[in-house]
Short mmCIF file of C-alpha atoms and ligand atoms in Angstrom, two decimals:
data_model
loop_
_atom_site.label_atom_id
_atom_site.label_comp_id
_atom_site.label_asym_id
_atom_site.label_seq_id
_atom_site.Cartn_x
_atom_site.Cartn_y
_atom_site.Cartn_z
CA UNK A 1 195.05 241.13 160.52
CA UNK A 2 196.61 238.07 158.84
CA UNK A 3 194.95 234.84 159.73
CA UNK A 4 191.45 234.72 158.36
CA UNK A 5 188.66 231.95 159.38
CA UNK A 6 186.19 232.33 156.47
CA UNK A 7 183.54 229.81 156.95
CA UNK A 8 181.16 229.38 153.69
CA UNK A 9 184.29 230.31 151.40
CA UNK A 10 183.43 228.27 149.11
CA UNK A 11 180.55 229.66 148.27
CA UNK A 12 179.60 232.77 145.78
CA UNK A 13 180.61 235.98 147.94
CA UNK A 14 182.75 233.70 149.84
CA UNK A 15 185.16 232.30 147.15
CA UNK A 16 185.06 235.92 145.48
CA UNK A 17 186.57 237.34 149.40
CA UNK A 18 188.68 234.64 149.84
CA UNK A 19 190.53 235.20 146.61
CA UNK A 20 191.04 239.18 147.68
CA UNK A 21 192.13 238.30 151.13
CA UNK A 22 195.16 235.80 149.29
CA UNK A 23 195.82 238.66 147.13
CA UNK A 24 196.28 240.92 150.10
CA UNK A 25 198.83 238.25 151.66
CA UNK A 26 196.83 236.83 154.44
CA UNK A 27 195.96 233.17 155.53
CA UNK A 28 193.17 231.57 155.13
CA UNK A 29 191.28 229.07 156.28
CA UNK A 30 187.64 227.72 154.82
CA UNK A 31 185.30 226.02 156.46
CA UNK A 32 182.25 224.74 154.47
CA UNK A 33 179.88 222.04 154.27
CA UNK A 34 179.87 222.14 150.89
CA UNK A 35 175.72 221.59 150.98
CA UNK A 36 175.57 224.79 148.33
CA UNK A 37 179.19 224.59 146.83
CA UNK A 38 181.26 222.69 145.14
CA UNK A 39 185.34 221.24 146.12
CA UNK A 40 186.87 222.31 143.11
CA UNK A 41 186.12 226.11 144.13
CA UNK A 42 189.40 225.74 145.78
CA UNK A 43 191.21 224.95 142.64
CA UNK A 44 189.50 228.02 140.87
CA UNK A 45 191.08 230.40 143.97
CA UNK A 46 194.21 228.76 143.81
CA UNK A 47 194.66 229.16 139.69
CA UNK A 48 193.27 233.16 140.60
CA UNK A 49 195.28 233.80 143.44
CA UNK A 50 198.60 231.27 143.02
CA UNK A 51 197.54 230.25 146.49
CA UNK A 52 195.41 227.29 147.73
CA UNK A 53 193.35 228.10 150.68
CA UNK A 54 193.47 225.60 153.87
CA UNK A 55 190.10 223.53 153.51
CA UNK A 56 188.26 221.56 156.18
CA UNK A 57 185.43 220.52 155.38
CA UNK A 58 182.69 220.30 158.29
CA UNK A 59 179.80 222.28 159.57
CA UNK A 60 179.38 225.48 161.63
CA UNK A 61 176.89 223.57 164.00
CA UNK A 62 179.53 221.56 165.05
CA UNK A 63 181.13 223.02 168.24
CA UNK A 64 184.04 220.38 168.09
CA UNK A 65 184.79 221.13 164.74
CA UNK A 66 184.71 224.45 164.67
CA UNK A 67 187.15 225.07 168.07
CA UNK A 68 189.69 222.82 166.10
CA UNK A 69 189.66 225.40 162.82
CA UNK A 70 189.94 228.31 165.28
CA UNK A 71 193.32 226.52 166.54
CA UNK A 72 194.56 225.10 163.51
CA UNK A 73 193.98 228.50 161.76
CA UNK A 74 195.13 230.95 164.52
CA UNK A 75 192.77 233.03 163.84
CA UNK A 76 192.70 236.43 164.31
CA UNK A 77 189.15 237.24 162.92
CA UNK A 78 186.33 235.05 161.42
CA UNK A 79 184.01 236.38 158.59
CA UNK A 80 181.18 234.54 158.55
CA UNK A 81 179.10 233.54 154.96
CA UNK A 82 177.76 230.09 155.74
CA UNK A 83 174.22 230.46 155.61
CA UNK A 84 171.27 228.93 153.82
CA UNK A 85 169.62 232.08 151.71
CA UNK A 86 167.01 230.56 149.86
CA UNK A 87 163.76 232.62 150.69
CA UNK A 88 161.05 230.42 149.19
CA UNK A 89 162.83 226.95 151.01
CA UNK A 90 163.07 229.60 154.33
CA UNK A 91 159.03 229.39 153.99
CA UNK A 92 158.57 226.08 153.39
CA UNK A 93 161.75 225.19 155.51
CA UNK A 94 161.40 227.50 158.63
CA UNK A 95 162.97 225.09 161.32
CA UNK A 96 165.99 224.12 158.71
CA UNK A 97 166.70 228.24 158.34
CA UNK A 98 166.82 228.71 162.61
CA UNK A 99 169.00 225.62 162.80
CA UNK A 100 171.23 226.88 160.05
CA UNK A 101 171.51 230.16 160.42
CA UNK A 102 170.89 231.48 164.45
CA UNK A 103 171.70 227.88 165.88
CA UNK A 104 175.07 227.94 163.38
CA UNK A 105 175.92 231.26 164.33
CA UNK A 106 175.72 230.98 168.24
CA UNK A 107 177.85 227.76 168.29
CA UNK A 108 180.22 229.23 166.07
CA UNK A 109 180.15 232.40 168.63
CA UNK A 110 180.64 229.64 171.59
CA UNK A 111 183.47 228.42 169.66
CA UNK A 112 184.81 231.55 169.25
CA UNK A 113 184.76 232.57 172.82
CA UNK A 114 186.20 229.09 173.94
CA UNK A 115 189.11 229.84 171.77
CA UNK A 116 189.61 233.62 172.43
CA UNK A 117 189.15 234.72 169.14
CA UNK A 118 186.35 237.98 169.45
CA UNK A 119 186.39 239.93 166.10
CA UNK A 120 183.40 238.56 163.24
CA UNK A 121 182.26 239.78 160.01
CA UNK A 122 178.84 238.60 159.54
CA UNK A 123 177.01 238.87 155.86
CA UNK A 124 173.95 240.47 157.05
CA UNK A 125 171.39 241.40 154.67
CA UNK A 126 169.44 244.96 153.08
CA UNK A 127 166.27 242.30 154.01
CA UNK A 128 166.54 243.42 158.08
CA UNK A 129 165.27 246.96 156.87
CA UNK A 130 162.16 245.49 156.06
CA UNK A 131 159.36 247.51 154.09
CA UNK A 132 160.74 251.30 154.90
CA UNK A 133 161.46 253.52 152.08
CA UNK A 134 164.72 253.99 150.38
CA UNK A 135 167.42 254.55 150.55
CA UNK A 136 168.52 253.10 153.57
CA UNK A 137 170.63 254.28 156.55
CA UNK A 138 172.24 252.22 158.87
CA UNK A 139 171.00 254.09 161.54
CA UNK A 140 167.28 252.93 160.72
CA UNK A 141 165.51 251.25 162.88
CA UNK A 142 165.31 247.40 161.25
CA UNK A 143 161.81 246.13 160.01
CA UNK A 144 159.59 243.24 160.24
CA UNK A 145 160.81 240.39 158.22
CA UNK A 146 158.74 239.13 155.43
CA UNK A 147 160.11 235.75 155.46
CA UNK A 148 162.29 233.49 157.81
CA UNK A 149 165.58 234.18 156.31
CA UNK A 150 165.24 237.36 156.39
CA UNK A 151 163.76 236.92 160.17
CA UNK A 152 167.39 234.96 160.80
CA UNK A 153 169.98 237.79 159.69
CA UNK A 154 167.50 240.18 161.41
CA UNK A 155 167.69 237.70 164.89
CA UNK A 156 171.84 237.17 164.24
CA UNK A 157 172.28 240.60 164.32
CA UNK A 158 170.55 241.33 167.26
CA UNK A 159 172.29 238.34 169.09
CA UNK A 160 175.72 239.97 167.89
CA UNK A 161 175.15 243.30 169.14
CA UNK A 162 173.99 242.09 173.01
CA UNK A 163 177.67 239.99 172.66
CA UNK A 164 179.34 243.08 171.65
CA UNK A 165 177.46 245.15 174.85
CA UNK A 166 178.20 241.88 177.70
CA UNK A 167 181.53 241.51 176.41
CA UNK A 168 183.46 244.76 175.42
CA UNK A 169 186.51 242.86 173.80
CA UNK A 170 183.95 241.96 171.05
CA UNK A 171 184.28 243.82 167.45
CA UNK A 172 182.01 243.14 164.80
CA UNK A 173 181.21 244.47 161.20
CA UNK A 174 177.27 243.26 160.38
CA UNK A 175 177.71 244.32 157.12
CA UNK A 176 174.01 244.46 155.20
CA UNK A 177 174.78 243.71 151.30
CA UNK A 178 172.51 244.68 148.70
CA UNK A 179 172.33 242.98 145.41
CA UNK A 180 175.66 241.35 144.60
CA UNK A 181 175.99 240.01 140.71
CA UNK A 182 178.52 239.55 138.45
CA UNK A 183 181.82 237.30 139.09
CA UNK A 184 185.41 237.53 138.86
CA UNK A 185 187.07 238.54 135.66
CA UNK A 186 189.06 235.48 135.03
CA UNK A 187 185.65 233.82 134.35
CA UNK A 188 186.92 230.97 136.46
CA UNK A 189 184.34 231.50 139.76
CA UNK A 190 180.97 232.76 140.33
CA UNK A 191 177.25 232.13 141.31
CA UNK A 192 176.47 228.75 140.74
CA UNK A 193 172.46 228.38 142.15
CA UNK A 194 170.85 224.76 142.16
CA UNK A 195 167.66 224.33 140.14
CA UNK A 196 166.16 226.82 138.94
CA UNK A 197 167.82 230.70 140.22
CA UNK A 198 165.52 232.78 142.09
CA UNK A 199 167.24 236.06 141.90
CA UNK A 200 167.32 237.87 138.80
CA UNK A 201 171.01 238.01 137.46
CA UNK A 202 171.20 234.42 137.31
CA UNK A 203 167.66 233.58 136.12
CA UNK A 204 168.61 236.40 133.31
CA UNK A 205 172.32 234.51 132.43
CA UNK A 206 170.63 231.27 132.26
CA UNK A 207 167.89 232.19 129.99
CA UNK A 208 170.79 233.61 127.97
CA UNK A 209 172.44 230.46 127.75
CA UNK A 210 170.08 228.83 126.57
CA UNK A 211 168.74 227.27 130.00
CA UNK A 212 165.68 228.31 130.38
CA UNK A 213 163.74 229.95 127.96
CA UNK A 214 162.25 233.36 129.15
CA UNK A 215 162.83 234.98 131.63
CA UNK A 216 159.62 236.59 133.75
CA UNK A 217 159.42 239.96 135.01
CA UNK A 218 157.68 240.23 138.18
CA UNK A 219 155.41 243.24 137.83
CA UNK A 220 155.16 246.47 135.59
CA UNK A 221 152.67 248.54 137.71
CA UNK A 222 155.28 249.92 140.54
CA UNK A 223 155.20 253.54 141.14
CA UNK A 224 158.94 253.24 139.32
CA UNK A 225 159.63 255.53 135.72
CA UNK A 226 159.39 252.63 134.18
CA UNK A 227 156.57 250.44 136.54
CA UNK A 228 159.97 247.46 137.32
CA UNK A 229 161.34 247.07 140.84
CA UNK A 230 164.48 249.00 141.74
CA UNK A 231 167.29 247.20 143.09
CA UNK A 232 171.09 248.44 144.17
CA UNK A 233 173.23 245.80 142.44
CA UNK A 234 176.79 245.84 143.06
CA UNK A 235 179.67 243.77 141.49
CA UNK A 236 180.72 241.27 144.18
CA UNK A 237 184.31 241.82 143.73
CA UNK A 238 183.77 245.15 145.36
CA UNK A 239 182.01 243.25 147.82
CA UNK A 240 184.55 241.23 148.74
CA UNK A 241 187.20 244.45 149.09
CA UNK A 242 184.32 245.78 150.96
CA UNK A 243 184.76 242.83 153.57
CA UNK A 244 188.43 243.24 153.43
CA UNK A 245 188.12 247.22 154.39
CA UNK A 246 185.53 245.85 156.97
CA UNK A 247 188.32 243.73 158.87
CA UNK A 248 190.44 247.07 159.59
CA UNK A 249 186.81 248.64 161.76
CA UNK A 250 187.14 245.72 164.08
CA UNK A 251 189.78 247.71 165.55
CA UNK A 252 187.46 249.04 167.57
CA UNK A 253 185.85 247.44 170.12
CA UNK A 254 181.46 247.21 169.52
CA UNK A 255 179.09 246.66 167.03
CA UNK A 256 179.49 248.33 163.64
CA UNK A 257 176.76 247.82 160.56
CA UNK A 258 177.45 248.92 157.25
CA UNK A 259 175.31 248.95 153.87
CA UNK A 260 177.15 247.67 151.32
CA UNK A 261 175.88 248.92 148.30
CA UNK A 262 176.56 251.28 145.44
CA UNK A 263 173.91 253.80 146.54
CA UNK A 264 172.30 254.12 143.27
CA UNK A 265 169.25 251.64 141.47
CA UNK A 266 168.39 249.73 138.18
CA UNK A 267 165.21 248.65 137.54
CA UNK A 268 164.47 245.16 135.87
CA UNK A 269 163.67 246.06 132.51
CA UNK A 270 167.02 248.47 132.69
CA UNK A 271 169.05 245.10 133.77
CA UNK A 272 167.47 243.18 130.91
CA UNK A 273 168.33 245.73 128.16
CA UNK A 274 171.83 246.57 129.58
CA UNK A 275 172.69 242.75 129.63
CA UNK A 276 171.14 242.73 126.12
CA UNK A 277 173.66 245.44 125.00
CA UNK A 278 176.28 244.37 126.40
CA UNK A 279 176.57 240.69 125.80
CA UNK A 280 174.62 240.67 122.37
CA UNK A 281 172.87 237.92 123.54
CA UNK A 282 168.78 237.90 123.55
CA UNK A 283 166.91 237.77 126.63
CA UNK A 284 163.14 236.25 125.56
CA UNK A 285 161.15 238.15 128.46
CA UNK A 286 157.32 238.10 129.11
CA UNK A 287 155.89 240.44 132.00
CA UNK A 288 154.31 238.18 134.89
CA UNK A 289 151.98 239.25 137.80
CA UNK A 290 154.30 240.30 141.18
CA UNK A 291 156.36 238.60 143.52
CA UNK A 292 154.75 238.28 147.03
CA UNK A 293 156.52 240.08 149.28
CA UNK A 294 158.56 242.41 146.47
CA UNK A 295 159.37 246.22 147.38
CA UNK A 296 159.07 248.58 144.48
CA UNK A 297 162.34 250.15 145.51
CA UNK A 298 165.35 248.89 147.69
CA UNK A 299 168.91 250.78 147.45
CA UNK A 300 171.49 251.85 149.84
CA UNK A 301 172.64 255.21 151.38
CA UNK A 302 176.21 254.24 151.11
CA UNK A 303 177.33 256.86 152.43
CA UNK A 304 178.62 255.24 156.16
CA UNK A 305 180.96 252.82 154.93
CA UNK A 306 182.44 255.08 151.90
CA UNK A 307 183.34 258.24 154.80
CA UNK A 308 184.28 255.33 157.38
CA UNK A 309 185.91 252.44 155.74
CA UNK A 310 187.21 254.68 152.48
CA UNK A 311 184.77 251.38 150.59
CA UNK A 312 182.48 252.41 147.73
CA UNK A 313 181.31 249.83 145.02
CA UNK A 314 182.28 251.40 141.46
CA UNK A 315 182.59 249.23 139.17
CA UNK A 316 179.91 249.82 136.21
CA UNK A 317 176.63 248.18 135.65
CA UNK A 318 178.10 247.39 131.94
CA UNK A 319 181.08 245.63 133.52
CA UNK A 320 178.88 243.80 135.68
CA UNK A 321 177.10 241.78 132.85
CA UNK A 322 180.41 241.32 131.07
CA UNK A 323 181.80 239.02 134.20
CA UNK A 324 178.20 237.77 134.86
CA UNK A 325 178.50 236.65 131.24
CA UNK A 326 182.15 235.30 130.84
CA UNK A 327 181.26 233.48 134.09
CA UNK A 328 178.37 232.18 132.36
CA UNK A 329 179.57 231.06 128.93
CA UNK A 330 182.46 229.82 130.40
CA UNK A 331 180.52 227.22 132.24
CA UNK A 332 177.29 226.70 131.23
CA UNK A 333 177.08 224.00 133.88
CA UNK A 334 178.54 226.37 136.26
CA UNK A 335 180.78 224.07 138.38
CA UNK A 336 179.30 220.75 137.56
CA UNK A 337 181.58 220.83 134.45
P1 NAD B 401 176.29 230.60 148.99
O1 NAD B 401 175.20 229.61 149.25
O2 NAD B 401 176.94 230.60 147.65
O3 NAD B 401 177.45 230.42 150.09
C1 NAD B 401 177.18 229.98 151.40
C2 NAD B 401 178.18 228.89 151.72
O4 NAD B 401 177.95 228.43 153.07
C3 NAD B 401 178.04 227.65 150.82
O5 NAD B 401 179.31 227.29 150.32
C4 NAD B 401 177.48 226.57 151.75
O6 NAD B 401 177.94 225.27 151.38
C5 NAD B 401 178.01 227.03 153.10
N1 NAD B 401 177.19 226.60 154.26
C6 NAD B 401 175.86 226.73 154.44
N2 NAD B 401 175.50 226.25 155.62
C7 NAD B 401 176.63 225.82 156.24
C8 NAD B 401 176.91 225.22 157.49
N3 NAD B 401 175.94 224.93 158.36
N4 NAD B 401 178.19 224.90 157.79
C9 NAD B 401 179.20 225.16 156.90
N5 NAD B 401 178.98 225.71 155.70
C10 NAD B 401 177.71 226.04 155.37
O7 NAD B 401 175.72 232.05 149.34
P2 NAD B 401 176.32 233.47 149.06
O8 NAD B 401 175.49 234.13 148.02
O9 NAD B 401 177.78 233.40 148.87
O10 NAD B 401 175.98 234.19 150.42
C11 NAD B 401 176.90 234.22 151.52
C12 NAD B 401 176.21 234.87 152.72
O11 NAD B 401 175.77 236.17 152.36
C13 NAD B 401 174.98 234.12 153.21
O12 NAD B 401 174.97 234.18 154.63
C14 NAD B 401 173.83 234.92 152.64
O13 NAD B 401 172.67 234.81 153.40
C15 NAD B 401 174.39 236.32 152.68
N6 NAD B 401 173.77 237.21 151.68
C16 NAD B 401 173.78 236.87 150.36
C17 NAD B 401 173.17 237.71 149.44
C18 NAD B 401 173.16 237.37 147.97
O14 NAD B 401 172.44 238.03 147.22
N7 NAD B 401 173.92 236.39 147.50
C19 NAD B 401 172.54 238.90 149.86
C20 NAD B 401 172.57 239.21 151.22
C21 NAD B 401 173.19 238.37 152.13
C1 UD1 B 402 165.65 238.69 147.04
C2 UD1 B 402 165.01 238.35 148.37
C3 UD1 B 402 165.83 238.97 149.48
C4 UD1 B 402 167.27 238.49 149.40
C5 UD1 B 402 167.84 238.82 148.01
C6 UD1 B 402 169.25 238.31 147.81
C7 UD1 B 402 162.59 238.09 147.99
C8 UD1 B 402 161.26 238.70 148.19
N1 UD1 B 402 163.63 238.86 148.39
O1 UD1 B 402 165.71 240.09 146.93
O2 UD1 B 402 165.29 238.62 150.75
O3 UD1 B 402 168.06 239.13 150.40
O4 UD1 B 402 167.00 238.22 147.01
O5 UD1 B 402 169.29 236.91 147.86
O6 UD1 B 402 162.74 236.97 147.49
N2 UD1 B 402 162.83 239.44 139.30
C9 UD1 B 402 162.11 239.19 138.17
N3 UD1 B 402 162.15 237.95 137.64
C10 UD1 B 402 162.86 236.92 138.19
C11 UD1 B 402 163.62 237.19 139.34
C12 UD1 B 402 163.58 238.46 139.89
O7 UD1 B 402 161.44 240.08 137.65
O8 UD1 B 402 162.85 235.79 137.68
C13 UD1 B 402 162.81 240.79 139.87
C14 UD1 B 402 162.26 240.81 141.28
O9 UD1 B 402 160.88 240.97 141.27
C15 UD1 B 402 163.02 242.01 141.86
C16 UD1 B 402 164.35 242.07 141.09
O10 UD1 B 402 164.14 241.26 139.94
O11 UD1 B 402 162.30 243.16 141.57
C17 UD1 B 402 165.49 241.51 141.88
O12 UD1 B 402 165.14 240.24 142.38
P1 UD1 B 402 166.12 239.32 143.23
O13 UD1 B 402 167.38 239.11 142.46
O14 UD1 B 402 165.37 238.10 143.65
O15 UD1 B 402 166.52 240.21 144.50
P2 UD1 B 402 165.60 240.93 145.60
O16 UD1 B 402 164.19 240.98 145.22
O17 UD1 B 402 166.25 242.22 145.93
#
């Protein structure tokens, strides 16, 4: 497949696919609202790839809008990022996350049908497993969610696998990503999160910086070797060739989920001494009381999309912090300049 619809490319996982899909000489077209991203994103691809990306710049919720992309683009496939993913806001914010995220996703689905176009990658989520043990299988039955967001990738799914059973010239990859970090190796894109980051690898390169001044680890009584959480962080470069290998299972007619993930875990304190090591840079940490609604252990049997897509996320830990920190010293205001 050549012609690409990416909508939310210019955001973190987004901009890092978009600049692999250039590289593998297709065409692509962004759509974004730019409410968690920034314009100039497209001149980072193009100095990456030597190819600007077509931009419009409107919202998935917007039927119109998104029938015109599909036939200005000629689309042959549409992978699917935009998303709010804030799970604290999802809380506070529950009605904002349904409109966003299931509402977005069925009138982009509309759109799609309208147009003919029947083949989506969707950026699903290792939250839809909810509490169950690791590692996870795709072929687990998905939990509770703990918080809206996670409730929404959990509901899109399941809205994505009736289309694929009512309409058999559907395709679609949900593909279930674990912890993505790090950023491209030019050091000229990567995660840019407003305020204050809520996820650990950016929380840890801003402290580094010189942002913020400790960092706080959530808990050191988990039933873990050393009492931190476990988490299965991949380098989102090989997330982004994972959602290239993704577009070749939509061959195939149905609904096809995928961990993406490197099927192995770090715990926190093993995160903040590798980043330590690597970057010499201090990381002031204090140990804090636990997160509400952590898991002491969350990593991927990555087995499925390794014997079925030939995909498996290899790229070191160390090599990991060394992006996540070129990314980070490069532009200590990430893309606000
Ligand atoms: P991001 O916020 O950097 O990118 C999302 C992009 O979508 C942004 O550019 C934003 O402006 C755009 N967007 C949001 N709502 C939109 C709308 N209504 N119309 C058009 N554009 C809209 O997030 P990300 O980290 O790149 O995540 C991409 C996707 O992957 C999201 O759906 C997220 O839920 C999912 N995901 C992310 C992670 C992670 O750890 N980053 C983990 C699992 C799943
Ligand atoms: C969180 C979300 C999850 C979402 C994922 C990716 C929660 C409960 N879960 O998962 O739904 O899909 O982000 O966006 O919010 N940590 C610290 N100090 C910090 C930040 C994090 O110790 O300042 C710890 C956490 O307790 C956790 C680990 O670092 O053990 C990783 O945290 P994070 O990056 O937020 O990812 P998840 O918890 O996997």
């Amino acid at each position: 497949m050549k012609r690409i619809l990416v909508t939310g490319g210019t955001g973190y996982i987004g901009s890092h696919t978009v600049v692999e899909l250039l590289q593998a000489g297709c065409e692509v077209t962004i759509v974004d609202n730019l409410s968690n991203s920034f314009r100039v994103v497209l001149e980072r691809i193009a100095s990456i790839s030597g190819r600007v990306p077509d931009f419009i710049e409107g919202d998935i919720r917007d039927r119109a809008v998104m029938e015109a992309a599909l036939k200005h683009s000629q689309a042959e496939a549409v992978i699917h990022f935009a998303g709010l993913k804030a799970v604290g806001e999802s809380v506070e914010q529950p009605l904002k996350y349904y409109d966003n995220n299931v509402n977005g996703t069925l009138v982009l689905c509309e759109a799609m049908n309208a147009c003919g176009v029947k083949k989506l990658i969707f950026s699903s989520s290792a939250t839809v497993y909810g509490d169950a043990a690791a590692p996870y299988r795709e072929d687990m039955p998905l939990g509770r969610a703990t918080n809206p967001y996670g409730a929404s990738k959990a509901m899109i799914e399941r809205i994505l696998e009736d289309q694929c059973i009512a309409d058999s010239d559907w395709s679609v990859g949900a593909l279930r990503y674990f912890n993505p970090i790090g950023a491209h190796a030019s050091g000229l894109i990567g995660e840019d999160p407003q305020g204050i980051p809520n996820n650990l690898m950016p929380f840890i390169s801003k402290v580094a910086v010189g942002q913020l001044p400790q960092l706080s680890i959530f808990g050191d009584d988990y039933d873990t070797p050393d009492g931190t959480c476990i988490r299965d962080y991949l380098h989102v470069g090989d997330l982004a060739d994972g959602h290239a290998k993704a577009l070749k299972a939509l061959a195939t007619p149905g609904y096809h989920v995928f961990n993406l993930g490197t099927g192995r875990g770090y715990s926190v304190k093993e995160m903040v001494e590798t980043f330590q090591r690597v970057t010499g840079q201090a990381v002031p940490h204090v140990y804090a009381p636990r997160r509400e609604g952590d898991l002491a252990e969350v990593w991927a049997d990555a087995s499925k999309a390794k014997r079925e897509l030939g995909w498996s996320a290899d790229t070191p830990l160390e090599k990991m912090m060394e992006d996540t920190w070129r990314w980070q010293s490069g532009n200590p205001n990430g893309y606000r300049g």
